[in-house]
Amino acid sequence: MIRTIGIGLLVQAVLSGCVSYGSVNNLSNVNTKPSTSSYSIRDIVGNKRSDDVAIVLSFSGGGMRAAALAYGVMDELHNTRMRIKGKSKSLLDEVDIISSVSGGSFTAAYFGLYGDKMFTDYENVFLRRDVESELIYGLFNPTFWFSKYGRTDMAINFYDENIFKGATFSDFKSKGGPLIMINASDLGSGVRFSFLQEYFNLLCSDLSSFPVSRAVAASSAVPILFNPVVLENHSECNTDAYQWPNKAQEHVNKSPQLKQVMEGLQSYQKKDKRKYIHLVDGGITDNLGLRAIYEIIEISGGVKPFLKSINNKPGKRFVLISVNASAVAESDMDASAKVPTLEQTVNAVSDIQLQRYNASTYEEMQDSLKRWSSELSTPSFRVKSYFVQIDLKNIAKREKYHFLQQIPTNLSLENKQVDSLISAGRELLRNNTEFKRFIKENTR
């Protein structure tokens, strides 16, 4: 989630008093078959890279800081090779799913569209670009003042023209890469919304023609600073569209958390009350991108029913790599009895909430991985799981640690900051104890 806000963007957001509308361009799927014609879990993950190892990545929010750290981790995976079924392969080529929110969604989406080409041009296209200044310039363009659309549509146009080049979700599928699960937050229901055909089916909509730039903008749309991205909840619907959330009801009654998720998903059936869906920053509901994975598996009834639903079999090794770019900036608030400023208070409150929620998510995922591995294992087939947590707090050198903690979460960074974040991503993965255990136990 992006907390630091460019002053120009904030001023425009506060002073903009006229009513604006989000443009709506998600098409009805009344003439298409749900779950088979577009970007679905079953179609993409069902064709995973290897039956031997499954690798899932999750990228947190945190503006360009998150995007650069995730890029560094991907570069290290790209350069790490392992023998799989007798062949030397890059571990990045074995990634099956990337779940992302906010700033991390830029990196995930770019890789989903361009693959290894990312390592030759992504830094210039995005990481080393002053995106924030270019967005501010767009806001002060007189053409924007007389438009009925909001700040987010201006940002979407910029992302579409300069980063994603008009790509849609059908382009993701045609590339044959891992499933890119871009996550946003539904402002009306309070649940996470993933840009997958399974979720678009609930809106009676087709994801294939939907712009990638619009999904990334939704995932990173900080409330107040940016308008929500709006989707139409179409009324014409195939009767199978709500099969999976309605069927899953029996699995979630014992979990208040999952029950709340299900109630949110089922609310899309109320076409008269929820005609339009307003999506904002994915970091609000899941700043690590991990709960998206947990919820999808658990709502399916557990890991076995989930794999069965996508016609897949378990691999012997399951690796989950969580890239967390959150940082706690140092404050001199406690050095004085002076009443904290509004900025200090807001920053402290959001840091407390974020860190505690992240800790809870880590604990839940750790327990779930052990349980899923146990459920899939048999006396003759043992499934091993590895939970690799990449976190800026684990940087060993204190000087570098303090430097990284002070890097803001805007959409513009200095080259030195980008260099340090990329280097940190590589270093943290390479030196991670759990990652080294995975490499050691699977090197033949």
Short mmCIF file of C-alpha atoms in Angstrom, two decimals:
data_model
loop_
_atom_site.label_atom_id
_atom_site.label_comp_id
_atom_site.label_asym_id
_atom_site.label_seq_id
_atom_site.Cartn_x
_atom_site.Cartn_y
_atom_site.Cartn_z
CA MET A 1 0.00 0.00 0.00
CA ILE A 2 1.39 3.42 -0.96
CA ARG A 3 1.41 5.69 2.08
CA THR A 4 3.75 8.52 1.08
CA ILE A 5 1.90 10.91 -1.24
CA GLY A 6 3.36 13.36 -3.74
CA ILE A 7 2.32 16.86 -2.70
CA GLY A 8 1.18 17.81 -6.18
CA LEU A 9 -1.10 14.79 -6.41
CA LEU A 10 -2.50 15.42 -2.94
CA VAL A 11 -3.23 19.09 -3.63
CA GLN A 12 -5.11 18.19 -6.80
CA ALA A 13 -7.04 15.48 -4.96
CA VAL A 14 -8.12 17.86 -2.19
CA LEU A 15 -8.98 20.80 -4.43
CA SER A 16 -10.93 18.77 -6.96
CA GLY A 17 -14.48 19.56 -5.91
CA CYS A 18 -16.38 18.59 -9.05
CA VAL A 19 -18.08 15.23 -9.45
CA SER A 20 -16.13 12.74 -11.54
CA TYR A 21 -17.03 9.30 -12.85
CA GLY A 22 -14.84 6.30 -13.40
CA SER A 23 -14.96 5.02 -16.97
CA VAL A 24 -16.44 1.52 -17.20
CA ASN A 25 -15.24 -0.89 -19.88
CA ASN A 26 -15.65 -4.44 -18.60
CA LEU A 27 -17.81 -6.25 -21.13
CA SER A 28 -20.64 -8.68 -20.43
CA ASN A 29 -19.84 -12.36 -20.88
CA VAL A 30 -23.39 -13.30 -21.86
CA ASN A 31 -22.07 -14.71 -25.13
CA THR A 32 -19.06 -16.50 -23.65
CA LYS A 33 -18.65 -19.57 -21.46
CA PRO A 34 -17.54 -18.80 -17.89
CA SER A 35 -14.21 -20.14 -16.60
CA THR A 36 -13.06 -21.53 -19.96
CA SER A 37 -12.81 -18.62 -22.35
CA SER A 38 -10.48 -16.35 -20.45
CA TYR A 39 -7.85 -15.94 -17.76
CA SER A 40 -8.90 -18.49 -15.13
CA ILE A 41 -7.09 -20.42 -12.40
CA ARG A 42 -8.08 -23.72 -13.93
CA ASP A 43 -6.81 -22.89 -17.42
CA ILE A 44 -3.48 -21.38 -16.34
CA VAL A 45 -2.43 -23.20 -13.15
CA GLY A 46 -3.83 -26.45 -14.53
CA ASN A 47 -0.98 -26.31 -17.04
CA LYS A 48 1.77 -25.70 -14.49
CA ARG A 49 5.42 -25.84 -15.50
CA SER A 50 6.58 -28.96 -13.63
CA ASP A 51 4.96 -31.87 -11.83
CA ASP A 52 7.98 -31.97 -9.56
CA VAL A 53 8.06 -28.48 -8.05
CA ALA A 54 5.49 -25.71 -7.62
CA ILE A 55 6.73 -22.17 -6.95
CA VAL A 56 4.41 -19.34 -5.92
CA LEU A 57 5.50 -15.72 -5.44
CA SER A 58 3.65 -12.96 -3.57
CA PHE A 59 4.57 -9.30 -3.96
CA SER A 60 3.53 -6.74 -1.34
CA GLY A 61 2.47 -3.16 -1.73
CA GLY A 62 4.74 -0.21 -1.19
CA GLY A 63 4.94 1.87 -4.38
CA MET A 64 8.11 1.74 -6.44
CA ARG A 65 9.97 0.46 -3.37
CA ALA A 66 7.91 -2.73 -3.58
CA ALA A 67 8.30 -2.94 -7.36
CA ALA A 68 12.11 -2.67 -7.17
CA LEU A 69 12.50 -5.17 -4.32
CA ALA A 70 10.31 -7.71 -6.14
CA TYR A 71 12.36 -7.18 -9.30
CA GLY A 72 15.58 -7.95 -7.38
CA VAL A 73 14.10 -11.21 -6.07
CA MET A 74 12.99 -12.20 -9.58
CA ASP A 75 16.44 -11.45 -10.96
CA GLU A 76 18.00 -13.75 -8.36
CA LEU A 77 15.52 -16.51 -9.23
CA HIS A 78 16.30 -15.94 -12.91
CA ASN A 79 19.99 -16.54 -12.22
CA THR A 80 19.49 -19.52 -9.87
CA ARG A 81 19.52 -22.83 -11.70
CA MET A 82 18.48 -26.28 -10.50
CA ARG A 83 18.30 -29.69 -12.12
CA ILE A 84 14.64 -30.62 -12.53
CA LYS A 85 13.91 -33.99 -14.14
CA GLY A 86 17.49 -34.18 -15.37
CA LYS A 87 17.56 -30.73 -16.93
CA SER A 88 19.19 -27.52 -15.65
CA LYS A 89 16.47 -24.88 -15.36
CA SER A 90 16.13 -21.36 -14.08
CA LEU A 91 13.90 -21.29 -11.00
CA LEU A 92 12.04 -18.30 -12.42
CA ASP A 93 10.87 -20.53 -15.28
CA GLU A 94 9.27 -22.85 -12.69
CA VAL A 95 7.07 -20.16 -11.11
CA ASP A 96 3.38 -21.11 -11.39
CA ILE A 97 1.63 -18.16 -9.70
CA ILE A 98 2.49 -14.56 -8.83
CA SER A 99 0.03 -12.88 -6.46
CA SER A 100 0.48 -9.14 -6.11
CA VAL A 101 -0.95 -5.96 -4.64
CA SER A 102 -0.33 -2.26 -5.21
CA GLY A 103 3.29 -1.44 -6.14
CA GLY A 104 4.16 -5.12 -6.52
CA SER A 105 1.53 -5.45 -9.25
CA PHE A 106 3.60 -3.35 -11.68
CA THR A 107 6.45 -5.86 -11.56
CA ALA A 108 4.17 -8.92 -11.63
CA ALA A 109 2.19 -7.64 -14.61
CA TYR A 110 5.27 -6.60 -16.56
CA PHE A 111 6.82 -10.04 -16.18
CA GLY A 112 3.54 -11.71 -17.15
CA LEU A 113 3.55 -9.76 -20.42
CA TYR A 114 7.24 -9.67 -21.33
CA GLY A 115 8.92 -12.57 -19.52
CA ASP A 116 12.73 -12.46 -19.46
CA LYS A 117 12.68 -9.30 -21.56
CA MET A 118 11.94 -7.62 -18.23
CA PHE A 119 15.63 -7.84 -17.33
CA THR A 120 16.67 -5.69 -20.28
CA ASP A 121 14.10 -2.89 -20.21
CA TYR A 122 11.95 -2.78 -17.04
CA GLU A 123 14.36 -0.54 -15.14
CA ASN A 124 14.21 2.16 -17.81
CA VAL A 125 10.51 1.73 -18.55
CA PHE A 126 9.42 1.99 -14.91
CA LEU A 127 11.85 1.65 -11.99
CA ARG A 128 14.16 4.54 -12.96
CA ARG A 129 11.43 6.74 -14.34
CA ASP A 130 9.98 9.74 -12.50
CA VAL A 131 6.43 8.40 -12.81
CA GLU A 132 5.14 10.61 -10.03
CA SER A 133 6.19 13.85 -11.73
CA GLU A 134 4.71 12.69 -15.02
CA LEU A 135 1.40 11.96 -13.29
CA ILE A 136 1.44 15.37 -11.60
CA TYR A 137 2.09 17.01 -14.97
CA GLY A 138 -0.93 15.18 -16.36
CA LEU A 139 -3.13 16.45 -13.53
CA PHE A 140 -2.26 20.04 -14.34
CA ASN A 141 -3.02 19.58 -18.02
CA PRO A 142 -6.07 21.81 -18.87
CA THR A 143 -7.58 18.94 -20.86
CA PHE A 144 -7.93 16.98 -17.63
CA TRP A 145 -9.73 19.85 -15.85
CA PHE A 146 -12.68 19.68 -18.23
CA SER A 147 -12.93 15.91 -18.31
CA LYS A 148 -15.73 14.13 -16.45
CA TYR A 149 -13.34 11.34 -15.55
CA GLY A 150 -11.08 11.32 -12.51
CA ARG A 151 -7.40 11.16 -11.65
CA THR A 152 -7.29 7.38 -11.92
CA ASP A 153 -8.28 7.38 -15.59
CA MET A 154 -5.46 9.81 -16.30
CA ALA A 155 -3.05 7.41 -14.54
CA ILE A 156 -4.49 4.42 -16.42
CA ASN A 157 -3.85 6.15 -19.74
CA PHE A 158 -0.28 6.84 -18.70
CA TYR A 159 0.33 3.22 -17.61
CA ASP A 160 -1.31 1.92 -20.78
CA GLU A 161 0.73 4.07 -23.16
CA ASN A 162 4.10 3.97 -21.40
CA ILE A 163 4.32 0.65 -19.54
CA PHE A 164 1.83 -2.00 -20.68
CA LYS A 165 1.37 -0.84 -24.30
CA GLY A 166 -2.35 -1.54 -24.59
CA ALA A 167 -2.11 -5.14 -23.33
CA THR A 168 -5.19 -7.02 -22.13
CA PHE A 169 -5.60 -10.21 -20.11
CA SER A 170 -5.81 -12.23 -23.32
CA ASP A 171 -2.17 -11.20 -23.84
CA PHE A 172 -1.27 -12.71 -20.47
CA LYS A 173 -2.77 -16.01 -21.54
CA SER A 174 -1.11 -16.01 -24.95
CA LYS A 175 2.35 -15.60 -23.38
CA GLY A 176 2.07 -18.96 -21.58
CA GLY A 177 3.69 -17.66 -18.40
CA PRO A 178 2.66 -18.10 -14.76
CA LEU A 179 -0.75 -17.02 -13.49
CA ILE A 180 -0.55 -13.31 -12.63
CA MET A 181 -3.04 -12.71 -9.83
CA ILE A 182 -3.49 -8.92 -9.51
CA ASN A 183 -5.46 -8.08 -6.37
CA ALA A 184 -7.52 -5.02 -5.43
CA SER A 185 -9.98 -4.21 -2.61
CA ASP A 186 -13.73 -3.90 -3.09
CA LEU A 187 -14.60 -0.64 -1.35
CA GLY A 188 -18.29 -1.58 -1.10
CA SER A 189 -17.98 -5.03 0.46
CA GLY A 190 -14.54 -4.85 2.06
CA VAL A 191 -13.26 -8.04 0.43
CA ARG A 192 -10.31 -8.72 -1.82
CA PHE A 193 -11.05 -8.86 -5.56
CA SER A 194 -8.71 -10.73 -7.89
CA PHE A 195 -8.52 -10.05 -11.61
CA LEU A 196 -9.30 -13.63 -12.63
CA GLN A 197 -12.14 -14.93 -14.78
CA GLU A 198 -13.61 -16.67 -11.72
CA TYR A 199 -14.19 -13.26 -10.15
CA PHE A 200 -15.34 -11.63 -13.38
CA ASN A 201 -17.90 -14.41 -13.74
CA LEU A 202 -19.53 -13.06 -10.59
CA LEU A 203 -20.00 -9.78 -12.45
CA CYS A 204 -21.24 -11.60 -15.56
CA SER A 205 -18.24 -10.11 -17.31
CA ASP A 206 -15.42 -11.18 -19.63
CA LEU A 207 -11.86 -10.56 -18.47
CA SER A 208 -10.05 -11.33 -21.73
CA SER A 209 -10.52 -7.85 -23.23
CA PHE A 210 -9.90 -5.98 -19.97
CA PRO A 211 -6.75 -3.75 -19.97
CA VAL A 212 -3.87 -4.82 -17.75
CA SER A 213 -3.17 -1.15 -17.01
CA ARG A 214 -6.64 -0.76 -15.50
CA ALA A 215 -6.17 -3.79 -13.22
CA VAL A 216 -2.78 -2.51 -12.00
CA ALA A 217 -4.28 0.94 -11.43
CA ALA A 218 -7.05 -0.61 -9.33
CA SER A 219 -4.53 -2.61 -7.31
CA SER A 220 -2.56 0.57 -6.53
CA ALA A 221 -5.38 3.14 -6.27
CA VAL A 222 -4.75 4.72 -2.88
CA PRO A 223 -8.12 6.03 -1.58
CA ILE A 224 -8.58 9.83 -1.73
CA LEU A 225 -5.41 10.21 -3.79
CA PHE A 226 -6.92 8.19 -6.64
CA ASN A 227 -10.51 7.48 -7.60
CA PRO A 228 -11.64 3.85 -7.49
CA VAL A 229 -11.57 1.81 -10.67
CA VAL A 230 -15.21 1.04 -11.49
CA LEU A 231 -16.56 -2.25 -12.87
CA GLU A 232 -20.12 -2.84 -14.01
CA ASN A 233 -21.95 -5.73 -12.36
CA HIS A 234 -23.82 -6.95 -15.44
CA SER A 235 -27.27 -8.44 -15.01
CA GLU A 236 -27.18 -11.03 -17.80
CA CYS A 237 -25.42 -14.04 -16.40
CA ASN A 238 -24.76 -17.69 -17.05
CA THR A 239 -26.35 -19.67 -14.20
CA ASP A 240 -23.04 -21.41 -13.48
CA ALA A 241 -21.35 -18.12 -12.59
CA TYR A 242 -22.06 -18.37 -8.85
CA GLN A 243 -21.48 -22.09 -8.53
CA TRP A 244 -18.14 -21.90 -6.77
CA PRO A 245 -18.98 -19.31 -4.06
CA ASN A 246 -22.37 -20.88 -3.33
CA LYS A 247 -20.93 -24.39 -3.21
CA ALA A 248 -18.09 -23.20 -0.97
CA GLN A 249 -20.50 -22.00 1.71
CA GLU A 250 -20.35 -25.37 3.47
CA HIS A 251 -16.57 -25.08 3.86
CA VAL A 252 -16.39 -21.67 5.53
CA ASN A 253 -18.95 -21.71 8.34
CA LYS A 254 -16.31 -22.65 10.93
CA SER A 255 -14.13 -19.67 10.02
CA PRO A 256 -15.48 -16.15 10.71
CA GLN A 257 -12.82 -14.74 8.39
CA LEU A 258 -13.70 -16.98 5.44
CA LYS A 259 -17.40 -16.53 6.13
CA GLN A 260 -16.95 -12.79 5.75
CA VAL A 261 -15.11 -13.33 2.47
CA MET A 262 -17.91 -15.53 1.16
CA GLU A 263 -20.58 -13.01 2.12
CA GLY A 264 -18.67 -10.38 0.16
CA LEU A 265 -18.40 -12.58 -2.93
CA GLN A 266 -22.06 -13.59 -2.77
CA SER A 267 -23.06 -9.92 -2.59
CA TYR A 268 -22.29 -9.64 -6.33
CA GLN A 269 -25.53 -11.54 -6.93
CA LYS A 270 -27.46 -8.48 -5.67
CA LYS A 271 -27.50 -6.84 -9.09
CA ASP A 272 -30.04 -4.20 -8.11
CA LYS A 273 -28.04 -2.97 -5.10
CA ARG A 274 -24.51 -3.50 -6.44
CA LYS A 275 -24.73 -2.35 -10.04
CA TYR A 276 -21.20 -0.93 -9.94
CA ILE A 277 -18.14 -2.20 -8.06
CA HIS A 278 -15.53 0.29 -6.82
CA LEU A 279 -12.00 -1.11 -6.54
CA VAL A 280 -9.10 0.48 -4.66
CA ASP A 281 -5.63 -0.39 -3.33
CA GLY A 282 -5.22 -4.15 -2.80
CA GLY A 283 -2.98 -3.48 0.18
CA ILE A 284 -6.02 -2.51 2.25
CA THR A 285 -7.28 -6.08 2.42
CA ASP A 286 -3.99 -7.95 1.95
CA ASN A 287 -0.77 -5.97 1.83
CA LEU A 288 1.38 -9.09 1.34
CA GLY A 289 -0.58 -10.72 -1.46
CA LEU A 290 -0.64 -13.93 0.60
CA ARG A 291 -4.25 -14.04 1.69
CA ALA A 292 -5.35 -14.26 -1.93
CA ILE A 293 -3.63 -17.66 -2.13
CA TYR A 294 -4.92 -18.79 1.27
CA GLU A 295 -8.53 -17.79 0.58
CA ILE A 296 -8.75 -19.42 -2.84
CA ILE A 297 -7.49 -22.76 -1.48
CA GLU A 298 -9.56 -22.73 1.69
CA ILE A 299 -12.77 -21.57 -0.01
CA SER A 300 -12.37 -24.57 -2.32
CA GLY A 301 -12.59 -26.82 0.75
CA GLY A 302 -8.86 -27.31 1.24
CA VAL A 303 -5.82 -28.11 -0.84
CA LYS A 304 -7.03 -31.48 -2.16
CA PRO A 305 -10.39 -30.19 -3.46
CA PHE A 306 -8.60 -27.15 -4.88
CA LEU A 307 -6.15 -29.25 -6.92
CA LYS A 308 -9.00 -31.50 -8.05
CA SER A 309 -11.02 -28.47 -9.18
CA ILE A 310 -8.19 -27.37 -11.50
CA ASN A 311 -7.37 -30.92 -12.66
CA ASN A 312 -3.94 -30.82 -11.10
CA LYS A 313 -1.80 -33.14 -9.03
CA PRO A 314 0.48 -32.17 -6.14
CA GLY A 315 4.18 -31.80 -6.72
CA LYS A 316 6.76 -33.15 -4.30
CA ARG A 317 8.00 -29.66 -3.47
CA PHE A 318 6.00 -26.52 -2.85
CA VAL A 319 7.85 -23.21 -2.47
CA LEU A 320 6.09 -20.03 -1.40
CA ILE A 321 8.22 -16.87 -1.60
CA SER A 322 6.74 -13.79 0.06
CA VAL A 323 8.38 -10.47 -0.83
CA ASN A 324 7.51 -7.86 1.80
CA ALA A 325 8.63 -4.28 1.08
CA SER A 326 7.03 -2.73 4.16
CA ALA A 327 9.33 -0.67 6.34
CA VAL A 328 9.06 1.22 9.59
CA ALA A 329 10.65 4.64 9.20
CA GLU A 330 12.47 5.94 12.25
CA SER A 331 10.72 8.70 14.17
CA ASP A 332 11.87 11.14 16.84
CA MET A 333 8.35 11.31 18.30
CA ASP A 334 9.36 9.66 21.59
CA ALA A 335 12.30 12.00 22.17
CA SER A 336 9.97 14.74 23.43
CA ALA A 337 6.77 15.24 25.42
CA LYS A 338 5.53 17.34 22.54
CA VAL A 339 2.20 16.24 21.06
CA PRO A 340 2.86 14.27 17.83
CA THR A 341 1.99 15.99 14.58
CA LEU A 342 -0.91 14.76 12.46
CA GLU A 343 1.56 13.20 10.00
CA GLN A 344 3.44 11.40 12.78
CA THR A 345 0.20 10.08 14.22
CA VAL A 346 -1.19 8.86 10.90
CA ASN A 347 2.12 7.19 9.99
CA ALA A 348 2.41 5.50 13.39
CA VAL A 349 -1.17 4.21 13.33
CA SER A 350 -0.88 2.80 9.80
CA ASP A 351 2.51 1.22 10.63
CA ILE A 352 1.07 -0.49 13.72
CA GLN A 353 -1.93 -1.84 11.83
CA LEU A 354 0.15 -2.96 8.87
CA GLN A 355 2.84 -4.74 10.88
CA ARG A 356 0.37 -6.54 13.14
CA TYR A 357 -1.76 -7.67 10.18
CA ASN A 358 1.35 -8.84 8.32
CA ALA A 359 2.49 -10.84 11.36
CA SER A 360 -0.93 -12.48 11.60
CA THR A 361 -0.86 -13.34 7.89
CA TYR A 362 2.62 -14.86 8.14
CA GLU A 363 1.56 -17.03 11.08
CA GLU A 364 -1.57 -18.22 9.26
CA MET A 365 0.33 -19.07 6.09
CA GLN A 366 3.04 -20.92 8.01
CA ASP A 367 0.44 -23.13 9.71
CA SER A 368 -1.50 -23.61 6.47
CA LEU A 369 1.56 -24.72 4.50
CA LYS A 370 2.34 -27.40 7.07
CA ARG A 371 -1.28 -28.58 7.06
CA TRP A 372 -1.53 -28.63 3.26
CA SER A 373 1.73 -30.60 2.96
CA SER A 374 0.51 -33.11 5.52
CA GLU A 375 -2.86 -33.53 3.77
CA LEU A 376 -1.20 -34.16 0.40
CA SER A 377 1.48 -36.53 1.70
CA THR A 378 1.20 -40.31 1.75
CA PRO A 379 3.63 -42.96 3.05
CA SER A 380 5.05 -43.29 -0.46
CA PHE A 381 4.70 -39.67 -1.58
CA ARG A 382 5.94 -36.97 0.78
CA VAL A 383 5.23 -33.34 -0.05
CA LYS A 384 7.77 -30.84 1.29
CA SER A 385 6.90 -27.18 1.69
CA TYR A 386 9.20 -24.17 2.00
CA PHE A 387 8.02 -20.75 3.18
CA VAL A 388 10.60 -18.14 2.13
CA GLN A 389 10.01 -14.75 3.74
CA ILE A 390 11.85 -11.85 2.12
CA ASP A 391 11.70 -8.83 4.42
CA LEU A 392 13.74 -5.63 4.50
CA LYS A 393 14.18 -5.98 8.27
CA ASN A 394 16.50 -8.96 7.61
CA ILE A 395 19.21 -6.90 5.92
CA ALA A 396 22.39 -7.72 7.87
CA LYS A 397 24.38 -4.50 7.40
CA ARG A 398 22.97 -1.82 9.69
CA GLU A 399 23.92 1.08 7.44
CA LYS A 400 22.15 -0.44 4.45
CA TYR A 401 19.20 -1.43 6.66
CA HIS A 402 18.67 2.15 7.86
CA PHE A 403 19.02 3.48 4.31
CA LEU A 404 16.36 1.07 3.00
CA GLN A 405 13.97 1.82 5.84
CA GLN A 406 13.93 5.50 4.89
CA ILE A 407 13.06 4.93 1.21
CA PRO A 408 9.54 6.31 0.60
CA THR A 409 6.71 4.48 -1.14
CA ASN A 410 6.06 7.03 -3.89
CA LEU A 411 6.25 6.34 -7.61
CA SER A 412 9.58 8.07 -8.04
CA LEU A 413 12.93 7.04 -6.54
CA GLU A 414 16.56 8.09 -6.93
CA ASN A 415 18.86 5.72 -8.82
CA LYS A 416 20.80 4.96 -5.64
CA GLN A 417 17.58 3.91 -3.92
CA VAL A 418 16.58 1.67 -6.84
CA ASP A 419 20.07 0.11 -6.90
CA SER A 420 19.90 -0.63 -3.17
CA LEU A 421 16.44 -2.20 -3.38
CA ILE A 422 17.35 -4.46 -6.32
CA SER A 423 20.54 -5.48 -4.55
CA ALA A 424 18.59 -6.14 -1.35
CA GLY A 425 16.11 -8.39 -3.18
CA ARG A 426 18.93 -10.49 -4.61
CA GLU A 427 20.81 -10.63 -1.31
CA LEU A 428 17.80 -11.45 0.86
CA LEU A 429 16.77 -14.38 -1.33
CA ARG A 430 20.28 -15.73 -1.78
CA ASN A 431 20.98 -15.66 1.97
CA ASN A 432 17.53 -16.76 3.16
CA THR A 433 17.82 -19.84 5.38
CA GLU A 434 14.66 -21.48 4.06
CA PHE A 435 15.62 -20.84 0.44
CA LYS A 436 19.07 -22.32 1.02
CA ARG A 437 17.40 -25.36 2.64
CA PHE A 438 15.28 -25.81 -0.48
CA ILE A 439 18.34 -25.60 -2.75
CA LYS A 440 20.38 -27.98 -0.58
CA GLU A 441 17.67 -30.61 -0.18
CA ASN A 442 16.89 -30.63 -3.89
CA THR A 443 20.37 -30.53 -5.40
CA ARG A 444 21.37 -33.85 -6.86
#
